[in-house]
Tab-separated table of C-alpha atoms and ligand atoms in Angstrom:
chain	number	residue	atom	x	y	z
A	1	UNK	CA	0.000	0.000	0.000
A	2	UNK	CA	1.454	3.444	-0.892
A	3	UNK	CA	2.231	5.988	1.825
A	4	UNK	CA	-0.728	8.225	2.731
A	5	UNK	CA	0.089	11.934	3.163
A	6	UNK	CA	-1.119	13.746	6.289
A	7	UNK	CA	-3.417	15.929	4.171
A	8	UNK	CA	-5.411	12.834	3.143
A	9	UNK	CA	-5.878	11.651	6.725
A	10	UNK	CA	-8.323	12.413	9.521
A	11	UNK	CA	-5.848	13.191	12.343
A	12	UNK	CA	-6.282	13.163	16.134
A	13	UNK	CA	-4.736	16.647	16.413
A	14	UNK	CA	-3.047	19.108	14.026
A	15	UNK	CA	0.309	17.791	12.769
A	16	UNK	CA	1.846	21.230	13.419
A	17	UNK	CA	1.939	20.366	17.138
A	18	UNK	CA	4.818	17.979	16.388
A	19	UNK	CA	8.127	19.825	16.292
A	20	UNK	CA	10.241	19.642	13.160
A	21	UNK	CA	13.235	18.725	15.310
A	22	UNK	CA	12.125	15.138	16.028
A	23	UNK	CA	10.822	14.709	12.484
A	24	UNK	CA	13.996	15.929	10.781
A	25	UNK	CA	16.157	13.399	12.611
A	26	UNK	CA	14.101	10.449	11.333
A	27	UNK	CA	15.310	8.308	8.419
A	28	UNK	CA	13.648	9.576	5.176
A	29	UNK	CA	11.911	6.181	4.778
A	30	UNK	CA	9.912	6.954	7.938
A	31	UNK	CA	7.260	9.544	8.800
A	32	UNK	CA	6.144	10.794	12.225
A	33	UNK	CA	2.569	12.088	12.534
A	34	UNK	CA	-0.520	12.193	14.807
A	35	UNK	CA	-2.660	9.048	15.025
A	36	UNK	CA	-5.222	8.892	12.191
A	37	UNK	CA	-8.765	7.485	12.217
A	38	UNK	CA	-7.710	4.773	9.734
A	39	UNK	CA	-4.627	3.592	11.665
A	40	UNK	CA	-6.432	0.476	12.898
A	41	UNK	CA	-5.700	-0.816	9.377
A	42	UNK	CA	-2.020	0.159	9.555
A	43	UNK	CA	-1.209	-2.182	12.428
A	44	UNK	CA	-1.646	0.188	15.395
A	45	UNK	CA	-2.712	-2.598	17.785
A	46	UNK	CA	-0.070	-4.992	16.560
A	47	UNK	CA	2.690	-2.493	17.468
A	48	UNK	CA	1.084	-1.877	20.886
A	49	UNK	CA	1.127	-5.620	21.550
A	50	UNK	CA	4.923	-5.520	22.105
A	51	UNK	CA	4.080	-3.567	25.272
A	52	UNK	CA	1.272	-5.562	26.865
A	53	UNK	CA	-1.798	-7.694	26.244
A	54	UNK	CA	-3.905	-6.133	23.490
A	55	UNK	CA	-7.438	-7.372	22.918
A	56	UNK	CA	-8.649	-6.436	19.441
A	57	UNK	CA	-12.013	-4.645	19.890
A	58	UNK	CA	-12.686	-4.577	16.117
A	59	UNK	CA	-12.362	-1.551	13.841
A	60	UNK	CA	-15.693	0.117	14.716
A	61	UNK	CA	-14.929	0.145	18.451
A	62	UNK	CA	-11.355	1.300	17.744
A	63	UNK	CA	-12.671	4.222	15.660
A	64	UNK	CA	-15.209	5.097	18.394
A	65	UNK	CA	-12.322	5.268	20.883
A	66	UNK	CA	-10.380	7.525	18.462
A	67	UNK	CA	-13.342	9.930	18.326
A	68	UNK	CA	-13.766	9.823	22.122
A	69	UNK	CA	-10.124	10.916	22.514
A	70	UNK	CA	-10.544	13.675	19.946
A	71	UNK	CA	-13.669	14.952	21.721
A	72	UNK	CA	-11.364	16.073	24.571
A	73	UNK	CA	-9.303	18.722	22.736
A	74	UNK	CA	-5.728	19.547	23.816
A	75	UNK	CA	-5.678	16.442	26.025
A	76	UNK	CA	-4.717	13.306	24.057
A	77	UNK	CA	-1.709	13.360	21.751
A	78	UNK	CA	-1.108	9.906	20.264
A	79	UNK	CA	1.590	9.804	17.624
A	80	UNK	CA	2.873	7.129	15.255
A	81	UNK	CA	5.905	6.505	13.067
A	82	UNK	CA	4.939	5.020	9.704
A	83	UNK	CA	7.175	3.067	7.329
A	84	UNK	CA	6.539	4.862	4.032
A	85	UNK	CA	7.172	1.840	1.767
A	86	UNK	CA	4.521	-0.318	3.437
A	87	UNK	CA	2.323	2.431	5.008
A	88	UNK	CA	2.468	0.364	8.212
A	89	UNK	CA	2.955	1.716	11.728
A	90	UNK	CA	6.296	0.807	13.323
A	91	UNK	CA	6.246	2.888	16.532
A	92	UNK	CA	3.621	4.530	18.750
A	93	UNK	CA	3.345	6.709	21.850
A	94	UNK	CA	0.882	8.954	23.672
A	95	UNK	CA	1.036	12.159	25.703
A	96	UNK	CA	-1.904	12.824	28.031
A	97	UNK	CA	-2.161	16.417	29.296
A	98	UNK	CA	-3.647	16.661	32.792
A	99	UNK	CA	-4.980	20.061	33.884
A	100	UNK	CA	-4.533	20.826	37.578
A	101	UNK	CA	-5.795	23.313	40.167
A	102	UNK	CA	-2.369	23.656	41.760
A	103	UNK	CA	0.695	25.521	40.469
A	104	UNK	CA	-1.483	28.320	39.127
A	105	UNK	CA	-3.755	25.940	37.190
A	106	UNK	CA	-0.683	24.196	35.799
A	107	UNK	CA	-0.626	21.133	33.556
A	108	UNK	CA	1.368	17.898	33.690
A	109	UNK	CA	2.236	15.799	30.647
A	110	UNK	CA	1.963	12.028	31.106
A	111	UNK	CA	3.814	9.873	28.601
A	112	UNK	CA	2.023	6.560	28.039
A	113	UNK	CA	2.123	3.435	25.882
A	114	UNK	CA	5.446	3.736	24.088
A	115	UNK	CA	6.052	0.804	21.748
A	116	UNK	CA	8.387	0.110	18.840
A	117	UNK	CA	7.852	-2.880	16.548
A	118	UNK	CA	10.328	-5.641	17.436
A	119	UNK	CA	11.995	-5.522	14.010
A	120	UNK	CA	12.646	-1.769	14.402
A	121	UNK	CA	13.881	-1.589	17.987
A	122	UNK	CA	17.339	-0.136	18.620
A	123	UNK	CA	17.109	2.343	15.712
A	124	UNK	CA	16.283	5.427	17.809
A	125	UNK	CA	12.564	5.351	16.999
A	126	UNK	CA	11.683	5.179	20.696
A	127	UNK	CA	13.910	8.194	21.305
A	128	UNK	CA	12.242	10.163	18.480
A	129	UNK	CA	8.758	9.350	19.862
A	130	UNK	CA	9.819	10.576	23.328
A	131	UNK	CA	11.408	13.729	21.876
A	132	UNK	CA	8.239	14.523	19.923
A	133	UNK	CA	5.920	13.910	22.914
A	134	UNK	CA	8.131	15.899	25.299
A	135	UNK	CA	8.127	18.754	22.786
A	136	UNK	CA	4.305	18.728	22.656
A	137	UNK	CA	4.181	18.639	26.474
A	138	UNK	CA	6.536	21.603	26.835
A	139	UNK	CA	4.845	23.591	24.069
A	140	UNK	CA	1.484	22.933	25.783
A	141	UNK	CA	2.872	24.669	28.878
A	142	UNK	CA	3.235	21.555	31.061
A	143	UNK	CA	5.565	22.281	33.972
A	144	UNK	CA	6.777	18.637	33.962
A	145	UNK	CA	6.541	15.501	31.869
A	146	UNK	CA	6.366	12.179	33.726
A	147	UNK	CA	5.989	8.455	32.993
A	148	UNK	CA	6.047	5.037	34.652
A	149	UNK	CA	8.324	2.260	33.446
A	150	UNK	CA	9.924	-1.053	34.400
A	151	UNK	CA	13.432	-1.116	35.896
A	152	UNK	CA	14.744	-2.553	32.628
A	153	UNK	CA	13.567	0.527	30.709
A	154	UNK	CA	15.160	3.051	33.093
A	155	UNK	CA	18.372	3.314	31.005
A	156	UNK	CA	16.302	4.046	27.882
A	157	UNK	CA	14.452	6.912	29.558
A	158	UNK	CA	17.675	8.240	31.056
A	159	UNK	CA	19.073	8.391	27.512
A	160	UNK	CA	15.940	10.393	26.622
A	161	UNK	CA	16.824	12.928	29.363
A	162	UNK	CA	14.525	11.696	32.159
A	163	UNK	CA	15.598	11.079	35.766
A	164	UNK	CA	14.239	8.671	38.371
A	165	UNK	CA	11.872	10.361	40.818
A	166	UNK	CA	9.671	8.807	43.540
A	167	UNK	CA	7.808	5.479	43.148
A	168	UNK	CA	4.865	4.098	41.221
A	169	UNK	CA	1.925	2.536	43.127
A	170	UNK	CA	-0.745	0.411	41.429
A	171	UNK	CA	-3.982	-1.337	42.374
A	172	UNK	CA	-5.478	-3.487	39.683
A	173	UNK	CA	-9.250	-4.051	39.583
B	1	LIG	N1	18.366	-0.753	28.283
B	1	LIG	C1	19.430	0.056	28.061
B	1	LIG	N2	19.498	0.957	27.048
B	1	LIG	C2	18.441	1.009	26.208
B	1	LIG	C3	17.301	0.192	26.361
B	1	LIG	C4	17.274	-0.708	27.455
B	1	LIG	N3	16.212	-1.494	27.711
B	1	LIG	N4	16.427	0.473	25.366
B	1	LIG	C5	17.006	1.447	24.620
B	1	LIG	N5	18.216	1.766	25.144
B	1	LIG	C6	19.155	2.791	24.658
B	1	LIG	C7	19.623	2.498	23.245
B	1	LIG	O1	20.732	1.643	23.250
B	1	LIG	C8	19.954	3.902	22.757
B	1	LIG	O2	21.203	4.278	23.314
B	1	LIG	P1	22.325	5.077	22.449
B	1	LIG	O3	21.728	6.430	22.174
B	1	LIG	O4	23.509	5.114	23.339
B	1	LIG	O5	22.515	4.287	21.203
B	1	LIG	C9	18.883	4.775	23.423
B	1	LIG	O6	18.462	4.033	24.577
B	1	LIG	C10	17.693	5.046	22.517
B	1	LIG	O7	17.128	3.791	22.171
B	1	LIG	P2	16.144	3.596	20.937
B	1	LIG	O8	16.872	2.989	19.798
B	1	LIG	O9	15.393	4.849	20.672
B	1	LIG	O10	15.166	2.500	21.570
B	1	LIG	P3	13.951	1.762	20.855
B	1	LIG	O11	13.587	2.399	19.571
B	1	LIG	O12	14.221	0.308	20.825
B	1	LIG	O13	12.751	2.032	21.878
B	1	LIG	C11	11.586	0.938	23.699
B	1	LIG	C12	12.879	1.645	23.241
B	1	LIG	C13	10.404	1.877	23.532
B	1	LIG	C14	11.740	0.575	25.158
B	1	LIG	C15	11.384	-0.307	22.786
B	1	LIG	O14	12.471	-1.175	22.924
B	1	LIG	C16	10.084	-1.074	23.054
B	1	LIG	O15	9.087	-0.859	22.388
B	1	LIG	N6	10.121	-2.008	24.013
B	1	LIG	C17	8.927	-2.843	24.341
B	1	LIG	C18	7.777	-2.020	24.910
B	1	LIG	C19	8.188	-1.162	26.095
B	1	LIG	O16	8.834	-1.608	27.030
B	1	LIG	N7	7.803	0.138	26.036
B	1	LIG	C20	8.075	1.117	27.069
B	1	LIG	C21	7.058	1.006	28.162
B	1	LIG	S1	7.136	2.329	29.343
B	1	LIG	C22	5.972	3.489	28.797
B	1	LIG	O17	5.240	3.238	27.872
B	1	LIG	C23	5.875	4.831	29.521
């Protein structure tokens, strides 16, 4: 399938929110853009499955979720890296912007669900996703950008400029 240009896609947020810096450093065979409403067909869930258990809800439910995220403007920033030759997604990540009452109604950027297709790991795609999401967070006025990760991923995030702070607590339903 040929590569689909951003102008032909229904995007989650305007592509201009992604800084040129992260884009320019990508290999020319790859393209970084916001999630599109047709990305179910480009292997979005298959890339996410390198991260955790993914249950396929079917395309209609996936598209409904896409529209639910878009209905909360300036809040969900999911991005993808697409391999231009195949028009398939090879890396994904999300920034969630939380608005607070403290710090003068400040906002915090939460980085979530970073995944790079197994065949493409180790080629700096994870780094480019984090750079792009951190850029969106900072340009949105977030006073910090935070994330949770396993011990084994700490060195990766340190290479992306993050430092270890506090602990994560979880209670599963
Ligand atoms: N341990 C040590 N160093 C690492 C690791 C690691 N686990 N992973 C990457 N690095 C280093 C790389 O060697 C590279 O270093 P260099 O600049 O000195 O060459 C640097 O970090 C950047 O690495 P990338 O090539 O950008 O890493 P990649 O594209 O493989 O993405 C990721 C890393 C996202 C962890 C990927 O391997 C992946 O998808 N893993 C499975 C899913 C996962 O664990 N996702 C993160 C969950 S946490 C979250 O979502 C908030």
